[in-house]
CSV table of C-alpha atoms and ligand atoms in Angstrom, one decimal:
chain,number,residue,atom,x,y,z
A,11,MET,CA,-14.9,-31.1,-5.8
A,12,SER,CA,-12.4,-32.7,-3.5
A,13,VAL,CA,-8.7,-32.3,-3.9
A,14,SER,CA,-5.6,-33.6,-2.1
A,15,SER,CA,-2.5,-31.6,-1.4
A,16,ALA,CA,-2.9,-29.0,-4.2
A,17,GLY,CA,0.1,-27.6,-5.9
A,18,ASN,CA,3.0,-29.5,-4.4
A,19,GLY,CA,2.8,-33.1,-5.3
A,20,ALA,CA,2.9,-35.5,-2.4
A,21,ARG,CA,3.5,-32.9,0.3
A,22,GLN,CA,0.8,-32.4,2.8
A,23,GLN,CA,-0.4,-28.8,3.1
A,24,VAL,CA,-0.4,-27.0,6.4
A,25,PHE,CA,-1.9,-23.5,6.9
A,26,VAL,CA,-0.3,-21.9,9.9
A,27,LEU,CA,-2.4,-18.9,11.0
A,28,VAL,CA,-0.3,-16.8,13.3
A,29,GLY,CA,-2.8,-14.5,15.2
A,30,GLY,CA,-5.4,-17.2,14.9
A,31,THR,CA,-7.6,-15.7,17.7
A,32,GLY,CA,-7.2,-12.1,16.6
A,33,ASP,CA,-9.8,-9.8,15.1
A,34,LEU,CA,-8.9,-10.1,11.4
A,35,ALA,CA,-8.8,-13.9,11.7
A,36,MET,CA,-12.2,-14.1,13.3
A,37,ARG,CA,-13.9,-11.6,11.0
A,38,MET,CA,-12.3,-12.6,7.7
A,39,LEU,CA,-9.8,-15.4,7.7
A,40,TRP,CA,-11.7,-18.2,9.4
A,41,PRO,CA,-14.9,-17.5,7.5
A,42,SER,CA,-12.8,-17.5,4.2
A,43,LEU,CA,-11.3,-20.8,5.1
A,44,ALA,CA,-14.7,-22.2,6.0
A,45,MET,CA,-16.1,-21.2,2.6
A,46,LEU,CA,-13.0,-22.6,0.7
A,47,ASP,CA,-13.5,-25.8,2.6
A,48,GLN,CA,-17.2,-25.9,1.9
A,49,ASP,CA,-16.6,-25.3,-1.8
A,50,GLY,CA,-14.0,-28.1,-2.0
A,51,PHE,CA,-11.0,-25.9,-2.5
A,52,LEU,CA,-9.0,-27.3,0.4
A,53,SER,CA,-7.1,-30.5,0.0
A,54,ASP,CA,-8.7,-33.3,2.1
A,55,ASP,CA,-5.6,-33.7,4.2
A,56,LEU,CA,-4.9,-29.9,4.7
A,57,ARG,CA,-4.2,-29.1,8.4
A,58,ILE,CA,-4.6,-25.7,10.0
A,59,ILE,CA,-2.6,-24.7,13.0
A,60,SER,CA,-3.9,-21.6,14.8
A,61,VAL,CA,-1.1,-19.9,16.7
A,62,ALA,CA,-1.5,-17.2,19.3
A,63,ARG,CA,-0.1,-16.1,22.6
A,64,GLU,CA,-3.3,-17.0,24.2
A,65,ASP,CA,-3.3,-20.5,25.7
A,66,CYS,CA,-7.0,-21.2,25.2
A,67,GLY,CA,-6.7,-24.7,24.0
A,68,THR,CA,-8.0,-26.2,20.7
A,69,GLU,CA,-11.5,-26.9,22.0
A,70,VAL,CA,-12.2,-23.3,23.1
A,71,CYS,CA,-10.4,-21.9,20.0
A,72,VAL,CA,-12.6,-23.9,17.6
A,73,ASP,CA,-15.7,-23.0,19.5
A,74,ARG,CA,-14.9,-19.4,19.1
A,75,ILE,CA,-14.1,-19.9,15.4
A,76,GLY,CA,-17.5,-21.6,15.0
A,77,THR,CA,-19.3,-18.6,16.5
A,78,ALA,CA,-17.3,-16.1,14.4
A,79,VAL,CA,-17.9,-18.0,11.2
A,80,THR,CA,-21.6,-18.4,11.9
A,81,LYS,CA,-21.9,-14.7,12.6
A,82,ARG,CA,-20.1,-13.8,9.4
A,83,ILE,CA,-21.5,-16.2,6.9
A,84,GLY,CA,-24.2,-18.2,8.7
A,85,ASP,CA,-26.6,-17.9,5.9
A,86,ALA,CA,-24.3,-19.6,3.4
A,87,LEU,CA,-23.1,-22.4,5.7
A,88,GLU,CA,-24.0,-26.0,4.9
A,89,PRO,CA,-24.6,-28.3,7.8
A,90,ASP,CA,-21.3,-30.2,7.8
A,91,THR,CA,-18.9,-27.4,6.9
A,92,LEU,CA,-18.1,-26.4,10.5
A,93,ALA,CA,-17.6,-29.9,11.7
A,94,ARG,CA,-15.2,-30.5,8.8
A,95,LEU,CA,-13.2,-27.3,9.4
A,96,ARG,CA,-13.0,-28.0,13.2
A,97,LYS,CA,-11.3,-31.4,12.5
A,98,ARG,CA,-8.5,-29.7,10.6
A,99,ILE,CA,-7.7,-27.2,13.4
A,100,VAL,CA,-5.2,-27.4,16.2
A,101,HIS,CA,-4.5,-24.4,18.4
A,102,VAL,CA,-0.9,-23.9,19.7
A,103,ALA,CA,0.0,-21.2,22.3
A,104,LEU,CA,3.3,-19.6,21.2
A,105,ASP,CA,4.8,-16.3,22.3
A,106,ALA,CA,7.1,-14.6,19.8
A,107,ALA,CA,9.1,-13.2,22.7
A,108,HIS,CA,10.2,-16.7,23.7
A,109,ASP,CA,13.0,-18.6,22.0
A,110,ASP,CA,11.1,-21.9,21.9
A,111,TRP,CA,8.6,-20.5,19.4
A,112,GLY,CA,10.1,-22.4,16.4
A,113,ALA,CA,10.9,-25.6,18.2
A,114,LYS,CA,7.3,-25.8,19.6
A,115,LEU,CA,5.8,-25.2,16.2
A,116,LYS,CA,8.1,-27.8,14.7
A,117,ALA,CA,7.1,-30.4,17.2
A,118,GLU,CA,3.4,-29.8,16.3
A,119,LEU,CA,4.2,-29.9,12.5
A,120,GLY,CA,5.9,-33.3,12.5
A,121,ASP,CA,8.0,-34.4,9.5
A,122,ILE,CA,8.6,-31.0,7.9
A,123,ASP,CA,10.2,-32.4,4.8
A,124,ARG,CA,6.9,-33.8,3.8
A,125,LEU,CA,5.0,-30.6,4.3
A,126,ASP,CA,4.0,-27.7,2.2
A,127,ILE,CA,3.5,-24.9,4.8
A,128,VAL,CA,1.8,-21.6,4.2
A,129,TYR,CA,2.2,-19.1,7.0
A,130,PHE,CA,-0.3,-16.2,7.4
A,131,LEU,CA,1.1,-13.6,9.8
A,132,SER,CA,-2.0,-11.9,11.0
A,133,VAL,CA,-0.1,-10.0,13.6
A,134,SER,CA,1.4,-6.5,14.1
A,135,PRO,CA,4.2,-5.9,11.6
A,136,SER,CA,6.5,-5.4,14.5
A,137,LEU,CA,6.3,-9.1,15.0
A,138,PHE,CA,7.2,-10.1,11.4
A,139,LYS,CA,10.9,-10.0,12.1
A,140,PRO,CA,11.0,-12.1,15.3
A,141,ILE,CA,8.5,-14.6,13.9
A,142,CYS,CA,10.4,-15.0,10.6
A,143,GLU,CA,13.6,-15.4,12.6
A,144,HIS,CA,11.9,-18.2,14.7
A,145,ILE,CA,10.7,-19.9,11.5
A,146,GLU,CA,14.1,-19.7,10.0
A,147,ARG,CA,16.0,-20.8,13.0
A,148,ALA,CA,13.8,-23.9,13.3
A,149,GLY,CA,14.4,-24.6,9.6
A,150,LEU,CA,10.7,-24.1,8.8
A,151,ASN,CA,11.2,-21.6,6.0
A,152,LYS,CA,12.6,-23.9,3.2
A,153,ALA,CA,10.9,-24.0,-0.2
A,154,PRO,CA,8.1,-24.5,-1.0
A,155,ASN,CA,7.0,-23.0,2.3
A,156,ARG,CA,5.8,-19.4,1.9
A,157,VAL,CA,4.5,-16.5,3.9
A,158,ILE,CA,1.5,-14.2,3.7
A,159,ILE,CA,1.9,-10.8,5.2
A,160,GLU,CA,-0.5,-7.8,5.3
A,161,LYS,CA,-0.2,-4.1,5.5
A,162,PRO,CA,0.9,-1.9,7.0
A,163,ILE,CA,4.2,-2.8,5.4
A,164,GLY,CA,5.9,0.2,7.0
A,165,ARG,CA,4.9,3.8,7.6
A,166,ASP,CA,7.2,5.1,4.8
A,167,LEU,CA,9.8,3.8,2.4
A,168,ALA,CA,12.5,3.4,5.0
A,169,THR,CA,10.4,1.4,7.5
A,170,SER,CA,8.9,-0.7,4.7
A,171,LYS,CA,12.5,-1.7,3.7
A,172,ILE,CA,13.3,-2.8,7.2
A,173,ILE,CA,10.1,-5.0,7.3
A,174,ASN,CA,10.8,-6.3,3.8
A,175,ASP,CA,14.4,-7.1,4.6
A,176,SER,CA,13.5,-9.0,7.7
A,177,VAL,CA,11.0,-11.1,5.9
A,178,ALA,CA,13.4,-11.6,2.9
A,179,HIS,CA,15.9,-13.1,5.2
A,180,ALA,CA,13.7,-16.1,5.7
A,181,PHE,CA,11.6,-16.1,2.5
A,182,ASP,CA,12.7,-15.1,-1.0
A,183,GLU,CA,10.5,-12.7,-3.0
A,184,ALA,CA,8.7,-15.4,-4.9
A,185,ARG,CA,7.6,-17.0,-1.6
A,186,THR,CA,6.5,-13.7,0.0
A,187,PHE,CA,2.8,-13.0,-0.5
A,188,ARG,CA,1.9,-9.4,0.4
A,189,ILE,CA,-1.9,-9.1,0.7
A,190,ASP,CA,-3.8,-6.1,-0.4
A,191,HIS,CA,-7.3,-7.3,0.2
A,192,TYR,CA,-8.7,-5.1,-2.6
A,193,LEU,CA,-7.0,-7.3,-5.1
A,194,GLY,CA,-9.1,-10.2,-4.0
A,195,LYS,CA,-12.4,-8.3,-4.6
A,196,GLU,CA,-14.4,-9.7,-7.5
A,197,THR,CA,-14.9,-6.3,-9.2
A,198,VAL,CA,-11.3,-5.3,-8.8
A,199,GLN,CA,-10.3,-8.5,-10.6
A,200,ASN,CA,-13.0,-7.7,-13.1
A,201,LEU,CA,-11.1,-4.5,-14.0
A,202,ILE,CA,-8.5,-6.7,-15.7
A,203,ALA,CA,-11.2,-8.7,-17.5
A,204,LEU,CA,-12.9,-5.5,-18.6
A,205,ARG,CA,-9.8,-3.8,-19.9
A,206,PHE,CA,-8.0,-6.7,-21.4
A,207,GLY,CA,-10.8,-9.1,-22.3
A,208,ASN,CA,-12.6,-6.6,-24.6
A,209,ILE,CA,-11.3,-4.8,-27.6
A,210,VAL,CA,-13.8,-1.9,-27.5
A,211,PHE,CA,-12.2,0.0,-24.6
A,212,GLU,CA,-8.5,-0.1,-25.5
A,213,PRO,CA,-8.5,2.3,-28.5
A,214,LEU,CA,-10.2,4.9,-26.3
A,215,TRP,CA,-8.3,4.2,-23.1
A,216,ASN,CA,-6.0,7.1,-23.2
A,217,ALA,CA,-5.7,10.9,-22.8
A,218,GLN,CA,-7.0,11.5,-26.3
A,219,SER,CA,-10.5,10.2,-25.3
A,220,ILE,CA,-10.6,10.3,-21.5
A,221,ASP,CA,-11.0,13.6,-19.8
A,222,HIS,CA,-10.2,12.3,-16.3
A,223,ILE,CA,-10.8,9.4,-13.9
A,224,GLN,CA,-12.1,9.5,-10.4
A,225,ILE,CA,-11.6,6.8,-7.7
A,226,THR,CA,-13.6,7.1,-4.5
A,227,ILE,CA,-13.5,4.8,-1.5
A,228,ALA,CA,-16.0,6.3,1.0
A,229,GLU,CA,-16.7,4.8,4.4
A,230,THR,CA,-19.4,5.6,6.8
A,231,VAL,CA,-17.6,4.2,9.8
A,232,GLY,CA,-15.1,6.2,11.9
A,233,VAL,CA,-11.8,4.8,13.2
A,234,GLY,CA,-13.4,3.2,16.3
A,235,GLU,CA,-11.2,0.7,18.1
A,236,ARG,CA,-8.3,1.2,15.8
A,237,LEU,CA,-7.5,4.8,17.0
A,238,GLY,CA,-4.1,3.8,18.3
A,239,TYR,CA,-2.9,2.5,14.9
A,240,TYR,CA,-4.8,5.0,12.8
A,241,ASP,CA,-3.5,8.1,14.5
A,242,GLU,CA,0.0,7.0,13.4
A,243,TYR,CA,-1.0,6.3,9.8
A,244,GLY,CA,-3.9,8.5,8.7
A,245,ALA,CA,-5.9,8.0,5.5
A,246,ILE,CA,-3.0,8.5,3.1
A,247,ARG,CA,-1.0,5.6,4.6
A,248,ASP,CA,-4.0,3.4,5.6
A,249,MET,CA,-5.9,3.6,2.3
A,250,LEU,CA,-4.2,5.6,-0.4
A,251,GLN,CA,-0.7,4.1,-0.4
A,252,ASN,CA,-2.2,0.6,-1.0
A,253,HIS,CA,-5.9,0.2,-2.0
A,254,LEU,CA,-6.3,3.4,-4.0
A,255,LEU,CA,-2.9,3.1,-5.7
A,256,GLN,CA,-3.6,-0.5,-6.6
A,257,LEU,CA,-6.9,0.5,-8.3
A,258,LEU,CA,-5.1,3.4,-10.1
A,259,CYS,CA,-2.5,0.9,-11.4
A,260,LEU,CA,-5.1,-1.5,-12.7
A,261,LEU,CA,-6.8,1.3,-14.5
A,262,ALA,CA,-3.7,3.0,-15.9
A,263,MET,CA,-1.3,0.1,-16.7
A,264,GLU,CA,-0.4,-1.0,-20.2
A,265,PRO,CA,-1.8,-4.3,-21.4
A,266,PRO,CA,0.5,-7.0,-19.9
A,267,ALA,CA,1.9,-9.6,-22.2
A,268,ALA,CA,0.4,-12.4,-20.1
A,269,LEU,CA,-1.6,-12.9,-17.0
A,270,SER,CA,1.4,-14.2,-15.2
A,271,SER,CA,2.4,-12.6,-11.9
A,272,ASP,CA,5.5,-10.8,-13.1
A,273,ALA,CA,4.0,-9.6,-16.4
A,274,LEU,CA,1.1,-8.0,-14.4
A,275,ARG,CA,3.3,-6.6,-11.7
A,276,ASP,CA,5.9,-5.2,-14.0
A,277,GLU,CA,3.2,-3.1,-15.6
A,278,LYS,CA,1.9,-1.9,-12.3
A,279,VAL,CA,5.3,-0.8,-11.1
A,280,LYS,CA,5.8,1.2,-14.3
A,281,VAL,CA,2.7,3.2,-13.5
A,282,LEU,CA,3.8,3.9,-10.0
A,283,LYS,CA,7.1,5.0,-11.2
A,284,SER,CA,5.5,7.4,-13.7
A,285,LEU,CA,3.4,9.3,-11.1
A,286,LYS,CA,4.5,12.9,-11.1
A,287,PRO,CA,5.9,13.9,-7.7
A,288,ILE,CA,3.7,16.1,-5.6
A,289,THR,CA,5.9,18.7,-3.9
A,290,ALA,CA,5.6,21.8,-1.7
A,291,GLU,CA,5.0,23.8,-5.0
A,292,ASN,CA,1.8,22.0,-6.0
A,293,VAL,CA,0.7,20.3,-2.8
A,294,LEU,CA,-2.0,22.9,-2.1
A,295,THR,CA,-3.7,22.4,-5.5
A,296,HIS,CA,-3.1,18.6,-5.8
A,297,THR,CA,-4.1,17.4,-2.3
A,298,ALA,CA,-6.7,17.9,0.3
A,299,ARG,CA,-6.6,16.7,3.9
A,300,GLY,CA,-9.5,16.5,6.2
A,301,GLN,CA,-10.4,15.3,9.7
A,302,TYR,CA,-14.0,14.5,10.8
A,303,GLY,CA,-15.4,16.7,13.5
A,304,PRO,CA,-18.7,16.4,15.4
A,305,GLY,CA,-21.7,15.3,13.2
A,306,PHE,CA,-23.8,12.3,12.4
A,307,ALA,CA,-22.6,9.3,10.5
A,308,ASP,CA,-23.6,5.7,9.9
A,309,GLY,CA,-26.9,6.4,11.8
A,310,HIS,CA,-25.2,7.6,14.9
A,311,PRO,CA,-24.0,10.9,16.4
A,312,VAL,CA,-20.3,11.3,16.2
A,313,ALA,CA,-18.2,13.3,18.7
A,314,GLY,CA,-15.4,14.0,16.2
A,315,TYR,CA,-11.9,12.5,15.8
A,316,GLU,CA,-10.2,14.6,18.4
A,317,ALA,CA,-12.9,14.1,20.9
A,318,GLU,CA,-12.6,10.3,20.4
A,319,LYS,CA,-8.9,10.6,20.8
A,320,GLY,CA,-9.1,12.9,23.7
A,321,SER,CA,-6.3,15.2,22.5
A,322,PRO,CA,-5.5,17.3,19.5
A,323,SER,CA,-4.3,15.4,16.4
A,324,ASN,CA,-2.9,16.2,13.0
A,325,THR,CA,-4.0,12.9,11.5
A,326,GLU,CA,-6.2,13.1,8.4
A,327,THR,CA,-9.3,10.9,8.2
A,328,PHE,CA,-9.9,12.1,4.6
A,329,VAL,CA,-7.5,12.6,1.8
A,330,ALA,CA,-8.0,13.6,-1.8
A,331,ILE,CA,-5.2,13.7,-4.4
A,332,LYS,CA,-5.0,14.7,-8.0
A,333,ALA,CA,-2.5,12.3,-9.5
A,334,GLU,CA,-0.8,12.8,-12.9
A,335,ILE,CA,0.9,10.1,-14.8
A,336,ALA,CA,3.8,11.2,-16.9
A,337,ASN,CA,3.7,8.9,-19.9
A,338,TRP,CA,2.3,9.0,-23.4
A,339,ARG,CA,-0.9,7.3,-22.6
A,340,TRP,CA,-2.0,9.6,-19.7
A,341,ALA,CA,-0.2,12.9,-20.0
A,342,GLY,CA,-2.9,15.6,-19.5
A,343,THR,CA,-5.5,13.2,-18.0
A,344,PRO,CA,-5.5,13.4,-14.2
A,345,ILE,CA,-6.7,10.7,-11.9
A,346,TYR,CA,-8.5,12.1,-8.8
A,347,MET,CA,-8.6,9.8,-5.8
A,348,ARG,CA,-10.3,10.3,-2.4
A,349,THR,CA,-11.1,8.3,0.6
A,350,GLY,CA,-12.4,9.1,4.1
A,351,LYS,CA,-14.0,7.9,7.3
A,352,CYS,CA,-17.4,9.1,8.5
A,353,LEU,CA,-18.6,10.1,5.0
A,354,PRO,CA,-22.3,10.0,4.2
A,355,SER,CA,-22.4,6.7,2.3
A,356,ARG,CA,-20.3,3.5,2.0
A,357,SER,CA,-19.3,3.3,-1.6
A,358,THR,CA,-16.3,2.4,-3.7
A,359,GLU,CA,-16.5,3.5,-7.3
A,360,ILE,CA,-14.5,4.5,-10.3
A,361,VAL,CA,-15.7,7.0,-12.9
A,362,VAL,CA,-14.0,7.1,-16.3
A,363,GLN,CA,-15.2,10.4,-17.8
A,364,PHE,CA,-14.8,10.5,-21.5
A,365,LYS,CA,-14.2,13.8,-23.4
A,366,PRO,CA,-17.0,15.7,-25.0
A,367,LEU,CA,-17.7,15.1,-28.7
A,368,PRO,CA,-15.2,17.1,-30.8
A,369,HIS,CA,-18.2,18.6,-32.7
A,370,SER,CA,-21.8,18.1,-31.5
A,371,ILE,CA,-24.4,18.2,-34.2
A,372,PHE,CA,-27.0,18.0,-31.4
A,373,GLY,CA,-25.8,21.2,-29.5
A,374,PRO,CA,-25.3,21.0,-25.8
A,375,GLU,CA,-27.8,18.1,-25.4
A,376,ALA,CA,-25.0,15.7,-26.2
A,377,VAL,CA,-23.4,14.8,-22.9
A,378,ALA,CA,-20.0,13.1,-22.8
A,379,ASN,CA,-19.9,9.3,-22.2
A,380,ARG,CA,-19.1,8.0,-18.8
A,381,LEU,CA,-18.1,4.6,-17.5
A,382,LEU,CA,-19.0,3.9,-13.9
A,383,ILE,CA,-17.5,0.9,-12.2
A,384,ARG,CA,-19.0,0.3,-8.7
A,385,LEU,CA,-17.3,-2.1,-6.4
A,386,GLN,CA,-19.3,-1.4,-3.2
A,387,PRO,CA,-21.9,-1.7,-1.8
A,388,ASP,CA,-23.1,-3.5,-5.0
A,389,GLU,CA,-21.1,-4.5,-8.0
A,390,ASP,CA,-22.1,-2.9,-11.2
A,391,ILE,CA,-20.6,-1.5,-14.4
A,392,SER,CA,-22.6,1.0,-16.4
A,393,LEU,CA,-21.8,3.0,-19.5
A,394,THR,CA,-23.7,6.2,-20.1
A,395,LEU,CA,-24.6,6.6,-23.8
A,396,MET,CA,-26.5,9.2,-25.7
A,397,ASN,CA,-29.8,8.1,-27.2
A,398,LYS,CA,-32.6,9.7,-29.2
A,399,ALA,CA,-35.4,10.5,-26.8
A,400,PRO,CA,-38.3,8.4,-28.0
A,401,GLY,CA,-41.4,10.1,-29.5
A,402,LEU,CA,-42.2,13.0,-31.7
A,403,THR,CA,-41.6,16.6,-31.0
A,404,ALA,CA,-42.2,19.7,-33.2
A,405,GLU,CA,-38.6,20.8,-32.9
A,406,GLY,CA,-37.2,17.6,-34.2
A,407,MET,CA,-34.8,15.2,-32.5
A,408,HIS,CA,-33.9,15.3,-28.8
A,409,LEU,CA,-31.2,13.4,-27.0
A,410,GLN,CA,-31.3,11.8,-23.6
A,411,SER,CA,-28.7,9.8,-21.8
A,412,LEU,CA,-29.2,6.1,-21.0
A,413,ASP,CA,-27.2,3.8,-18.9
A,414,LEU,CA,-26.1,0.5,-20.5
A,415,SER,CA,-25.8,-1.4,-17.2
A,416,LEU,CA,-24.2,-4.7,-16.4
A,417,SER,CA,-25.3,-5.6,-13.0
A,418,LEU,CA,-22.9,-8.4,-12.2
A,419,VAL,CA,-25.2,-10.0,-9.7
A,420,LYS,CA,-28.1,-10.1,-12.2
A,421,ALA,CA,-25.8,-11.1,-15.1
A,422,PHE,CA,-24.5,-14.2,-13.3
A,423,ASP,CA,-27.6,-15.1,-11.4
A,424,SER,CA,-27.6,-18.7,-12.2
A,425,ASN,CA,-31.0,-19.9,-10.9
A,426,GLY,CA,-33.0,-16.8,-11.5
A,427,ASP,CA,-33.9,-15.8,-8.0
A,428,LYS,CA,-30.9,-16.3,-5.7
A,429,PRO,CA,-28.0,-14.0,-6.3
A,430,PRO,CA,-24.6,-15.7,-6.1
A,431,ARG,CA,-22.9,-15.3,-2.7
A,432,ARG,CA,-20.6,-12.4,-2.5
A,433,ARG,CA,-17.2,-13.8,-1.7
A,434,ILE,CA,-14.9,-12.5,1.0
A,435,ALA,CA,-11.9,-11.0,-0.8
A,436,TYR,CA,-9.6,-13.2,1.4
A,437,GLU,CA,-11.1,-16.4,-0.1
A,438,ARG,CA,-9.5,-15.7,-3.5
A,439,LEU,CA,-6.2,-14.6,-2.0
A,440,ILE,CA,-5.8,-17.5,0.5
A,441,LEU,CA,-6.7,-20.0,-2.3
A,442,ASP,CA,-4.1,-18.4,-4.6
A,443,ALA,CA,-1.5,-18.5,-1.8
A,444,LEU,CA,-2.2,-22.2,-1.2
A,445,ASN,CA,-1.8,-22.8,-4.9
A,446,GLY,CA,1.5,-20.8,-5.0
A,447,ASN,CA,0.1,-18.2,-7.4
A,448,ASN,CA,1.3,-14.7,-6.4
A,449,ALA,CA,-0.1,-12.6,-9.3
A,450,GLN,CA,-2.7,-10.9,-7.1
A,451,PHE,CA,-0.2,-10.1,-4.4
A,452,VAL,CA,2.0,-7.0,-4.1
A,453,ARG,CA,5.6,-7.3,-5.1
A,454,ARG,CA,8.3,-5.6,-3.1
A,455,ASP,CA,9.1,-3.0,-5.7
A,456,GLU,CA,5.5,-2.1,-6.0
A,457,VAL,CA,5.2,-1.4,-2.3
A,458,GLU,CA,8.4,0.6,-2.4
A,459,ALA,CA,7.5,2.6,-5.5
A,460,ALA,CA,4.1,3.5,-3.8
A,461,TRP,CA,5.8,4.6,-0.6
A,462,ASN,CA,8.3,6.6,-2.5
A,463,TRP,CA,5.5,8.7,-4.1
A,464,VAL,CA,3.5,8.9,-0.9
A,465,ASP,CA,6.5,10.0,1.1
A,466,GLY,CA,6.9,13.0,-1.2
A,467,ILE,CA,3.3,14.0,-0.4
A,468,VAL,CA,3.8,13.7,3.3
A,469,LYS,CA,7.0,15.7,3.1
A,470,ALA,CA,5.2,18.4,1.2
A,471,TRP,CA,2.5,18.5,3.8
A,472,THR,CA,5.2,18.9,6.5
A,473,ASP,CA,7.2,21.5,4.6
A,474,THR,CA,4.1,23.6,4.0
A,475,HIS,CA,2.6,23.0,7.5
A,476,MET,CA,-0.6,21.8,5.7
A,477,LYS,CA,-3.0,20.6,8.4
A,478,PRO,CA,-6.2,18.7,8.0
A,479,GLN,CA,-9.4,20.8,7.6
A,480,MET,CA,-12.3,19.8,9.7
A,481,TYR,CA,-15.4,18.4,8.1
A,482,PRO,CA,-18.6,17.5,9.9
A,483,ALA,CA,-19.0,13.7,10.2
A,484,GLY,CA,-21.6,12.6,7.6
A,485,THR,CA,-20.4,14.9,4.9
A,486,PHE,CA,-18.2,14.3,1.9
A,487,GLY,CA,-15.0,15.7,3.3
A,488,PRO,CA,-13.7,19.3,3.6
A,489,VAL,CA,-14.3,22.1,1.2
A,490,SER,CA,-10.7,21.7,-0.1
A,491,GLY,CA,-11.7,18.2,-1.3
A,492,TYR,CA,-14.3,19.7,-3.6
A,493,ARG,CA,-12.0,22.5,-4.7
A,494,LEU,CA,-9.3,19.9,-5.6
A,495,ILE,CA,-11.5,18.7,-8.6
A,496,GLU,CA,-13.6,21.8,-9.2
A,497,ARG,CA,-10.6,23.9,-9.7
A,498,ASP,CA,-10.3,22.1,-13.0
A,499,GLU,CA,-13.0,23.5,-15.2
A,500,GLY,CA,-16.1,21.3,-15.8
A,501,ARG,CA,-15.1,18.6,-13.3
A,502,THR,CA,-17.0,17.6,-10.2
A,503,TRP,CA,-17.1,14.5,-8.0
A,504,ASN,CA,-19.7,12.0,-8.8
A,505,ASP,CA,-21.5,12.3,-5.4
B,627,BG6,C1,-8.4,-1.5,5.5
B,627,BG6,C2,-8.2,-0.3,6.2
B,627,BG6,O1,-7.2,-1.9,4.7
B,627,BG6,O2,-9.5,-1.4,4.5
B,627,BG6,C3,-9.4,0.1,7.0
B,627,BG6,O3,-7.1,-0.4,7.2
B,627,BG6,C4,-10.6,0.2,6.0
B,627,BG6,O4,-9.3,1.4,7.6
B,627,BG6,C5,-10.7,-1.1,5.2
B,627,BG6,O5,-11.8,0.4,6.7
B,627,BG6,C6,-11.7,-1.0,4.1
B,627,BG6,O6,-11.9,-2.2,3.4
B,627,BG6,P1,-13.3,-2.5,2.7
B,627,BG6,O7,-13.0,-3.9,2.1
B,627,BG6,O8,-14.3,-2.6,3.8
B,627,BG6,O9,-13.5,-1.5,1.7
């Protein structure tokens, strides 16, 4: 497929990647652009401007991009993809501290009235304000131009408002695309398909039939190079405020009236606003904080977070929360969430645990149904059902559980032997932003409602002096993480 200037009539599309030589750009964004190009999703005349402080010149910049793309997705690259991508790219050295930022970019852009510009600010949020000001002062912010920004959108509600206000000065809400890369993941998008494309789940999708839900995002890696950033944020701000709460919203929201961006996001906001506050009164039973100590994770010995930092720290690298949603659908059915670094395995999964039968004619052999949705490392959805154990026994009939499994890779394996390429989450999101579709981006009121709830938890930690408990690297978090769920009778994490 080959397209020209998608979405905005005769205007030529320009993708301005600010932070074009940075880590995220090299690991994720350039490889995503390369794949979109290869698959024919970029308009033929789309130009890409890489912006960075570094004056490395276009030749060096595209060489580095070529190396990074090959490293990330070399197996999937077709022979002419890199050459085509290279032709689109120009690197411009600009320093946000200098007043000529906008003028220099404008000179590179050419006739801006004929352009449809998408900015991706892959830089520290402290630069969002000066960069948006440069863009605005140079008149480069007018519709249909839009901006993509990424977390951390603040450290709390107050700081997120400052960031959002500074961006809003240049770009209205409809043209502000806040990325949560989890929303670009195939299986996360599939949650919407699963819930609202099938009738079988909806009548059971409530507190009457569901005992509880678990969401786990476990990582084997530690904080590594990002210690400076991480120590300021911790697991609650780095992962829970955004990725985990987005998953919670998709699982708990009411069916939207349409797949349009506002219909979807209105429903997500309602969930966030229905979360019961966690306060000093219940913070001990509803949250767990941990920090990895010495141990062994991801195949390597780990010195421990404080040893890596070289000084004491109160930052949590593990957090578990029991969330309760105060509405008719979910009252009485908690959602347990946890995430951490240096855990024993890398996995992201959701467990929807159904209630036991109201009356079992099979005795205790009948185990409650469970829906398991795995996002990582592989994508899989399986429903545990009770079955008659095959064969004949003197005592009569026995039950056994059986998984009805939908391996997404196998299900959509088109040619029988080669599994479809697993897309980078940013591919979907960059494509949507190019096409002006913001349904899978986070709206300002969502970010703020999420911060509002998270701020309450952080305050409760401070008020009760609740410090992170040490867990050995390579284990599933501190004891308090287990207690959080096991305190509620009959419930355990699906480790
Ligand atoms: C990022 C966090 O948003 O998500 C990182 O800042 C984390 O700390 C990463 O490692 C996890 O993303 P994924 O896609 O690897 O699960």
